[in-house]
Short mmCIF file of C-alpha atoms in Angstrom, two decimals:
data_model
loop_
_atom_site.label_atom_id
_atom_site.label_comp_id
_atom_site.label_asym_id
_atom_site.label_seq_id
_atom_site.Cartn_x
_atom_site.Cartn_y
_atom_site.Cartn_z
CA ASN A 211 -42.88 8.18 -26.72
CA SER A 212 -42.75 11.93 -27.35
CA LEU A 213 -39.02 11.88 -26.47
CA THR A 214 -38.39 9.06 -28.95
CA CYS A 215 -40.32 10.84 -31.69
CA ALA A 216 -38.40 14.06 -31.07
CA THR A 217 -34.99 12.44 -31.34
CA MET A 218 -35.84 10.35 -34.39
CA THR A 219 -36.20 13.54 -36.45
CA LYS A 220 -32.64 14.53 -35.53
CA ARG A 221 -29.98 12.96 -37.70
CA VAL A 222 -26.74 12.75 -35.74
CA LEU A 223 -23.23 12.14 -37.07
CA HIS A 224 -20.71 10.95 -34.47
CA LEU A 225 -17.08 11.87 -35.08
CA VAL A 226 -14.49 9.84 -33.13
CA LYS A 227 -10.71 9.54 -32.73
CA TRP A 228 -10.85 6.71 -30.15
CA TYR A 229 -12.98 3.68 -31.03
CA PRO A 230 -12.61 -0.14 -30.97
CA ASN A 231 -10.62 -1.14 -34.06
CA PRO A 232 -8.66 -4.09 -35.52
CA ILE A 233 -5.43 -3.03 -33.77
CA ASP A 234 -6.95 -2.43 -30.34
CA PRO A 235 -10.43 -3.81 -29.53
CA GLN A 236 -10.43 -1.92 -26.18
CA ASN A 237 -9.69 1.50 -27.70
CA GLY A 238 -12.45 3.97 -26.81
CA ILE A 239 -14.92 1.27 -25.73
CA PHE A 240 -16.52 3.83 -23.38
CA ILE A 241 -17.20 6.08 -26.39
CA GLN A 242 -18.79 3.24 -28.34
CA LYS A 243 -21.08 2.49 -25.38
CA GLN A 244 -22.27 6.10 -25.17
CA ILE A 245 -22.92 6.22 -28.91
CA GLU A 246 -24.84 2.92 -28.89
CA SER A 247 -26.94 4.14 -25.96
CA VAL A 248 -28.70 6.55 -28.35
CA GLY A 249 -29.14 4.00 -31.15
CA LYS A 250 -27.40 0.89 -32.44
CA ASP A 251 -27.60 2.19 -36.02
CA ALA A 252 -25.81 5.45 -35.19
CA HIS A 253 -23.71 7.02 -37.95
CA VAL A 254 -20.05 6.98 -36.89
CA LEU A 255 -17.04 8.44 -38.74
CA GLY A 256 -13.67 7.77 -37.16
CA PHE A 257 -10.10 8.94 -37.74
CA ILE A 258 -8.22 6.59 -35.40
CA ASN A 259 -4.56 6.98 -34.47
CA ALA A 260 -3.55 3.49 -35.58
CA ASN A 261 -2.26 1.77 -38.71
CA PHE A 262 -5.09 -0.08 -40.48
CA SER A 263 -7.02 0.18 -43.76
CA ARG A 264 -10.55 1.60 -43.93
CA GLN A 265 -13.12 -0.44 -41.97
CA VAL A 266 -16.82 -0.29 -42.79
CA ASP A 267 -19.45 -1.96 -40.58
CA GLY A 268 -23.02 -0.83 -41.27
CA ASN A 269 -23.16 2.91 -40.55
CA THR A 270 -19.67 2.96 -38.99
CA THR A 271 -16.64 3.93 -41.09
CA LEU A 272 -13.18 4.00 -39.48
CA PHE A 273 -9.94 5.19 -41.05
CA GLY A 274 -6.44 4.47 -39.77
CA ASN A 275 -5.47 8.09 -39.08
CA GLN A 276 -1.74 7.61 -39.74
CA HIS A 277 -2.28 7.36 -43.51
CA ILE A 278 -4.59 10.35 -43.96
CA SER A 279 -3.66 13.99 -44.54
CA LEU A 280 -5.75 16.79 -43.03
CA ARG A 281 -6.89 17.76 -46.53
CA LYS A 282 -8.20 14.24 -47.15
CA LYS A 283 -9.95 14.20 -43.75
CA ILE A 284 -11.74 17.42 -44.65
CA ARG A 285 -12.83 15.87 -47.98
CA ILE A 286 -14.10 12.68 -46.26
CA PHE A 287 -15.87 14.67 -43.52
CA SER A 288 -17.48 17.11 -45.98
CA ALA A 289 -18.69 14.24 -48.20
CA LYS A 290 -20.23 12.43 -45.18
CA VAL A 291 -21.97 15.64 -44.06
CA GLU A 292 -23.29 16.21 -47.58
CA GLU A 293 -24.54 12.61 -47.79
CA LEU A 294 -26.10 12.39 -44.31
CA LYS A 295 -27.22 16.04 -43.87
CA PRO A 296 -27.08 15.79 -40.06
CA SER A 297 -28.84 18.30 -37.83
CA ILE A 298 -26.27 17.58 -35.08
CA ILE A 299 -22.61 16.53 -35.18
CA HIS A 300 -21.45 14.85 -31.97
CA PHE A 301 -17.66 15.01 -31.54
CA HIS A 302 -16.04 12.60 -29.06
CA CYS A 303 -12.67 13.44 -27.39
CA TYR A 304 -10.73 16.48 -28.51
CA GLY A 305 -8.17 16.22 -31.29
CA ARG A 306 -6.41 19.11 -33.10
CA ASP A 307 -8.09 18.10 -36.39
CA PHE A 308 -11.51 18.57 -34.78
CA TRP A 309 -10.89 22.31 -34.49
CA LEU A 310 -11.11 22.75 -38.26
CA LEU A 311 -13.93 20.22 -38.70
CA LEU A 312 -15.94 22.07 -36.03
CA ARG A 313 -15.48 25.36 -37.91
CA ILE A 314 -16.74 23.71 -41.12
CA ALA A 315 -19.80 22.27 -39.34
CA LEU A 316 -20.69 25.58 -37.65
CA PHE A 317 -20.23 27.43 -40.96
CA LYS A 318 -22.80 25.05 -42.47
CA GLY A 319 -25.21 25.89 -39.64
CA ILE A 320 -25.01 22.47 -37.97
CA ARG A 321 -25.31 22.33 -34.16
CA CYS A 322 -22.32 20.65 -32.50
CA ILE A 323 -22.04 18.68 -29.25
CA HIS A 324 -18.77 17.38 -27.81
CA SER A 325 -18.27 14.52 -25.32
CA GLU A 326 -14.95 14.59 -23.46
CA HIS A 327 -12.95 11.88 -21.64
CA TRP A 328 -9.33 13.01 -22.14
CA SER A 329 -7.22 13.23 -18.98
CA GLY A 330 -5.03 15.89 -20.62
CA LEU A 331 -7.80 18.40 -19.80
CA LEU A 332 -7.76 17.70 -16.06
CA SER A 333 -6.49 20.71 -14.09
CA ILE A 334 -3.53 18.64 -12.84
CA ASN A 335 -2.33 18.24 -16.47
CA HIS A 336 -2.80 21.81 -17.81
CA SER A 337 0.88 22.61 -17.34
CA ARG A 338 1.74 19.92 -19.91
CA LEU A 339 -0.22 21.67 -22.68
CA ASN A 340 1.99 23.77 -24.96
CA ALA A 341 0.86 27.34 -25.74
CA LEU A 342 -0.32 26.61 -29.29
CA ASN A 343 -2.30 23.52 -28.32
CA ARG A 344 -3.86 25.40 -25.39
CA CYS A 345 -4.94 28.17 -27.79
CA PHE A 346 -6.68 25.68 -30.12
CA ILE A 347 -8.35 23.90 -27.17
CA VAL A 348 -9.69 27.13 -25.63
CA ASN A 349 -11.05 28.32 -28.98
CA TYR A 350 -12.65 24.93 -29.73
CA PHE A 351 -14.41 24.54 -26.37
CA ASN A 352 -15.64 28.14 -26.39
CA LYS A 353 -17.17 27.64 -29.87
CA VAL A 354 -18.89 24.21 -29.57
CA ASP A 355 -22.59 24.45 -28.59
CA LEU A 356 -22.51 21.97 -25.68
CA ILE A 357 -19.75 19.97 -23.96
CA LEU A 358 -20.49 16.71 -22.12
CA PRO A 359 -17.53 15.95 -19.81
CA VAL A 360 -17.54 12.49 -18.24
CA SER A 361 -16.99 13.73 -14.66
CA LYS A 362 -17.11 16.82 -12.44
CA ILE A 363 -13.31 16.95 -12.17
CA LEU A 364 -13.03 16.99 -15.96
CA GLU A 365 -15.72 19.68 -16.18
CA GLU A 366 -13.70 21.81 -13.75
CA GLY A 367 -10.56 21.36 -15.88
CA ILE A 368 -12.36 22.35 -19.11
CA LYS A 369 -13.94 25.44 -17.51
CA LYS A 370 -10.57 26.60 -16.18
CA LEU A 371 -9.26 26.59 -19.76
CA ALA A 372 -12.37 27.73 -21.65
CA THR A 373 -14.33 30.13 -19.45
CA LYS A 374 -17.24 30.44 -21.91
CA ALA A 375 -17.72 26.66 -22.22
CA ASN A 376 -21.30 25.40 -21.92
CA THR A 377 -21.11 22.06 -20.05
CA LYS A 378 -23.24 19.23 -18.68
CA VAL A 379 -21.72 16.15 -17.01
CA ILE A 380 -22.70 12.84 -18.65
CA PRO A 381 -20.90 9.92 -16.92
CA ASN A 382 -19.67 6.69 -18.44
CA ILE A 383 -21.92 3.64 -18.79
CA VAL A 384 -21.24 0.74 -16.41
CA SER A 385 -22.05 -2.43 -18.36
CA GLU A 386 -23.57 -5.60 -16.98
CA ALA A 387 -21.03 -8.07 -15.60
CA SER A 388 -21.37 -11.63 -16.87
CA SER A 389 -21.00 -14.67 -14.65
CA SER A 390 -21.03 -17.17 -17.54
CA ASN A 391 -17.28 -17.80 -17.24
CA GLN A 392 -17.16 -17.79 -13.44
CA LYS A 393 -14.68 -20.24 -11.96
CA ILE A 394 -14.08 -21.46 -8.45
CA VAL A 395 -10.85 -19.74 -7.43
CA SER A 396 -9.23 -20.85 -4.18
CA ALA A 397 -6.47 -18.19 -4.10
CA ILE A 398 -7.09 -14.57 -3.10
CA SER A 399 -6.86 -13.04 -6.56
CA PHE A 400 -6.33 -9.34 -7.40
CA CYS A 401 -6.72 -8.00 -10.94
CA VAL A 402 -5.73 -4.84 -12.82
CA VAL A 403 -7.45 -3.82 -16.08
CA GLY A 404 -5.96 -1.10 -18.30
CA ASP A 405 -3.26 -0.09 -20.74
CA ILE A 406 0.23 -0.93 -19.48
CA VAL A 407 1.66 2.59 -19.11
CA PHE A 408 3.75 2.95 -15.96
CA SER A 409 3.73 6.79 -15.93
CA VAL A 410 -0.09 6.90 -15.87
CA LYS A 411 -1.55 3.52 -14.84
CA ARG A 412 1.36 2.65 -12.49
CA GLN A 413 1.26 -1.14 -12.78
CA ASP A 414 4.87 -1.19 -11.56
CA LEU A 415 3.79 0.35 -8.23
CA ILE A 416 0.84 -2.04 -7.91
CA LEU A 417 3.26 -4.95 -8.40
CA LYS A 418 5.61 -3.47 -5.76
CA ALA A 419 2.77 -3.30 -3.21
CA PHE A 420 1.53 -6.79 -4.10
CA LEU A 421 4.94 -8.35 -3.45
CA ASN A 422 4.46 -7.53 0.25
CA LEU A 423 1.56 -10.01 0.37
CA PRO A 424 1.84 -13.78 1.02
CA SER A 425 2.81 -15.86 -2.03
CA SER A 426 -0.55 -17.65 -1.85
CA CYS A 427 -2.17 -14.53 -3.37
CA GLU A 428 -2.39 -13.93 -7.13
CA LEU A 429 -2.13 -10.78 -9.26
CA HIS A 430 -3.54 -10.70 -12.80
CA PHE A 431 -2.84 -7.91 -15.33
CA TYR A 432 -5.20 -7.45 -18.31
CA GLY A 433 -4.08 -5.06 -21.05
CA GLY A 434 -1.31 -4.23 -23.48
CA GLY A 435 0.72 -1.11 -24.11
CA PRO A 436 4.17 0.46 -24.32
CA ASP A 437 5.37 -0.91 -20.95
CA LEU A 438 4.11 -4.47 -21.37
CA ARG A 439 7.62 -5.78 -22.09
CA ALA A 440 9.04 -3.97 -19.04
CA LEU A 441 6.25 -5.44 -16.88
CA LYS A 442 7.10 -8.93 -18.17
CA VAL A 443 10.69 -8.40 -17.03
CA LEU A 444 9.53 -7.27 -13.57
CA CYS A 445 7.22 -10.31 -13.28
CA LYS A 446 9.78 -12.83 -14.48
CA GLU A 447 10.02 -15.87 -12.19
CA LYS A 448 7.08 -14.68 -10.07
CA LYS A 449 4.75 -17.67 -10.22
CA ASN A 450 1.77 -15.87 -8.66
CA VAL A 451 1.71 -12.93 -11.16
CA PHE A 452 -0.02 -13.40 -14.53
CA LEU A 453 0.01 -11.19 -17.67
CA HIS A 454 -2.92 -11.83 -20.00
CA GLY A 455 -2.31 -9.14 -22.65
CA ARG A 456 -5.10 -7.25 -24.40
CA VAL A 457 -8.65 -8.48 -23.89
CA THR A 458 -12.00 -7.09 -25.08
CA ASN A 459 -14.35 -5.31 -22.71
CA LYS A 460 -16.78 -8.22 -23.05
CA GLU A 461 -14.05 -10.60 -21.85
CA VAL A 462 -13.17 -8.28 -18.96
CA LEU A 463 -16.79 -8.29 -17.79
CA GLN A 464 -16.77 -12.10 -17.87
CA LEU A 465 -13.44 -12.35 -16.02
CA LEU A 466 -14.02 -9.84 -13.21
CA PRO A 467 -16.27 -12.09 -11.06
CA ASN A 468 -13.43 -14.66 -10.92
CA HIS A 469 -11.33 -12.27 -8.83
CA HIS A 470 -11.51 -11.08 -5.23
CA ALA A 471 -10.70 -7.41 -5.94
CA HIS A 472 -9.77 -4.96 -8.70
CA ILE A 473 -7.03 -2.34 -8.31
CA GLN A 474 -6.95 1.06 -10.03
CA PHE A 475 -4.00 3.13 -8.77
CA SER A 476 -3.39 5.50 -11.71
CA ALA A 477 -1.66 8.86 -11.38
CA PHE A 478 -4.96 10.34 -12.63
CA GLU A 479 -8.27 9.22 -14.18
CA THR A 480 -11.03 11.37 -15.67
CA PHE A 481 -13.48 8.65 -14.64
CA GLY A 482 -12.03 5.21 -13.82
CA ILE A 483 -14.77 2.95 -15.17
CA ALA A 484 -13.00 -0.31 -14.23
CA THR A 485 -13.58 0.37 -10.51
CA LEU A 486 -17.35 0.54 -11.01
CA GLU A 487 -17.36 -2.44 -13.39
CA ALA A 488 -15.65 -4.41 -10.61
CA ARG A 489 -18.31 -3.38 -8.11
CA LYS A 490 -21.06 -4.31 -10.57
CA ALA A 491 -19.38 -7.71 -10.85
CA GLY A 492 -19.71 -8.06 -7.06
CA ILE A 493 -16.01 -7.83 -6.17
CA TRP A 494 -14.04 -5.41 -3.98
CA ALA A 495 -12.18 -2.47 -5.51
CA ILE A 496 -9.24 -0.23 -4.65
CA SER A 497 -9.26 3.25 -6.21
CA ARG A 498 -8.22 6.85 -5.52
CA ALA A 499 -10.50 9.63 -4.26
CA SER A 500 -9.41 12.02 -7.05
CA PHE A 501 -10.90 9.83 -9.82
CA GLY A 502 -14.20 10.90 -11.42
CA SER A 503 -15.82 7.55 -10.54
CA SER A 504 -15.38 8.34 -6.81
CA ASP A 505 -18.65 10.29 -7.00
CA TYR A 506 -20.36 6.88 -7.33
CA ALA A 507 -18.10 4.75 -5.09
CA ASP A 508 -19.65 2.76 -2.24
CA SER A 509 -18.24 1.25 0.98
CA SER A 510 -16.75 -1.69 -0.95
CA VAL A 511 -14.31 0.67 -2.70
CA PHE A 512 -11.14 1.25 -0.65
CA MET A 513 -9.27 4.50 -1.30
CA ALA A 514 -5.45 4.32 -1.46
CA GLU A 515 -3.51 7.52 -2.12
CA ASN A 516 0.03 6.17 -1.74
CA LEU A 517 2.00 2.92 -1.84
CA ASN A 518 1.67 2.30 1.90
CA GLU A 519 -2.12 2.74 1.79
CA LEU A 520 -2.30 0.47 -1.26
CA THR A 521 -0.39 -2.30 0.55
CA ASN A 522 -2.57 -1.88 3.65
CA SER A 523 -5.80 -2.01 1.59
CA MET A 524 -4.69 -5.18 -0.21
CA THR A 525 -3.70 -6.77 3.11
CA GLU A 526 -7.09 -5.94 4.66
CA LEU A 527 -9.01 -7.20 1.62
CA MET A 528 -7.30 -10.58 1.97
CA THR A 529 -9.21 -11.09 5.24
CA LEU A 530 -12.65 -10.15 3.90
CA ASP A 531 -15.31 -12.42 2.42
CA LYS A 532 -16.96 -11.74 -0.94
CA THR A 533 -18.87 -8.46 -1.12
CA SER A 534 -22.26 -7.58 -2.65
CA VAL A 535 -23.17 -6.36 -6.15
CA ASN A 536 -23.81 -2.67 -6.86
CA ASN A 537 -25.95 -2.25 -9.99
CA PHE A 538 -25.44 1.54 -10.40
CA PRO A 539 -28.92 2.28 -11.86
CA ALA A 540 -27.90 5.90 -12.62
CA LEU A 541 -25.13 4.60 -14.92
CA LYS A 542 -27.16 2.12 -16.96
CA LYS A 543 -27.11 2.32 -20.76
CA THR A 544 -30.80 3.32 -21.03
CA LYS A 545 -30.44 6.10 -18.42
CA ILE A 546 -27.33 7.63 -20.04
CA GLY A 547 -28.91 7.28 -23.49
CA ARG A 548 -31.94 9.28 -22.33
CA GLU A 549 -29.69 12.01 -20.90
CA ILE A 550 -27.82 12.35 -24.21
CA GLU A 551 -31.12 12.41 -26.14
CA LEU A 552 -32.34 15.25 -23.92
CA CYS A 553 -29.21 17.19 -24.88
CA TYR A 554 -29.98 16.62 -28.57
CA ASN A 555 -33.52 17.83 -28.00
CA GLU A 556 -32.26 21.18 -26.71
CA PHE A 557 -31.41 21.99 -30.34
CA ASN A 558 -34.74 22.40 -32.14
#
C-alpha cells in the first residue's frame, strides 16, 4: 500500500513516437503495455510517424507526426506540461525531436525517464548512425535522469554510445495467450508474426527454409509492411503458405495456440517478444541467441543462427508433440508495473 500511495502523488506524462494508432494497430504495442502496467488512466501524448488526424481517447492524445512542425510540437508539449504539471516525464523510444523536448522539461525542473526499444541503438547497428544523429543521441542519453532499456544487449549498446548513461533494464511484458479461438489443426503449422521487412525480419529466408519441408506442412505470416507485396509474389501458387496481413496483438494472442511453432529469424532484435508470447501460448519457438528475449528462453526455444540451422530446427519440430506452457512470472504486467513504479519513486 505504501508503494501505491507513493506513486499516486507523482503525476507522470508519457511521451511516445510509437503507439497503436488508426493506421497501424500493432505499432508500439509493447510501449502501450508498459504504460498501462503503471495505470490504465495514464496521460499519454504521442507524435506518431503516420498520416492521421488528431486522436483523443480519455487521457491519450495522438498526433499524426507527418503534419506537425517542430515548432507546433513544442507548443503542444509545453501546453500539456502546463496543464498537467507532471513531476515526471517518461519518454518512450528515442526520436530527434525528443532531444529538444527533454531540454525544455529539464529546464522546467521536471525529472525525466526514458524507456528504449529501438534496434538502431544495438552495438551491431552503431555504424549506421550518421555523425550528427550520433551526437544528438549521446547528448540526450547522457542528460536524461534514468534510461530503461528493454534488454541487456540494448543496455550495452546505449552505454557504448553514452558513457555517462544511468540505466536499469526493464523487459517487455509477455501478455496472456487466449485459447478462445483455438481450432483443431491437423497440419504441422508454423507461424511468423512481425512487420514484413526482408532486410530486418527476413521472412524471405524463412520461406526459403520452409520450402525444404514436406508440402503437408503450413506456413502462416501475420503482419504488413513495405515487403508485403514482394512476399505475395514469392508465395504465389504455394498452397501451403498463407498471408494474413496486419492483425492486432489481441488477435495474435488468440491465434498462436492454433500453430505448432513460431519462427523469429530477424537479423537483429532488441527483445523479440513474439518468441516468448509463443511459449506462453504453449507452442514451440525458433529464435536466435543474440535476441534480448534469449535471457528468458527455455528448452522449448530452438536457436537457429543460419539458414541450414533454421531448416534443421523446423524439420526436427515436425516430429515433436505439443510442448508445455511457460507463464514467465517475471514478465507479467503487474511485476513490470511495480518495477517501473519503483523507478518513479527514486525521484522524490
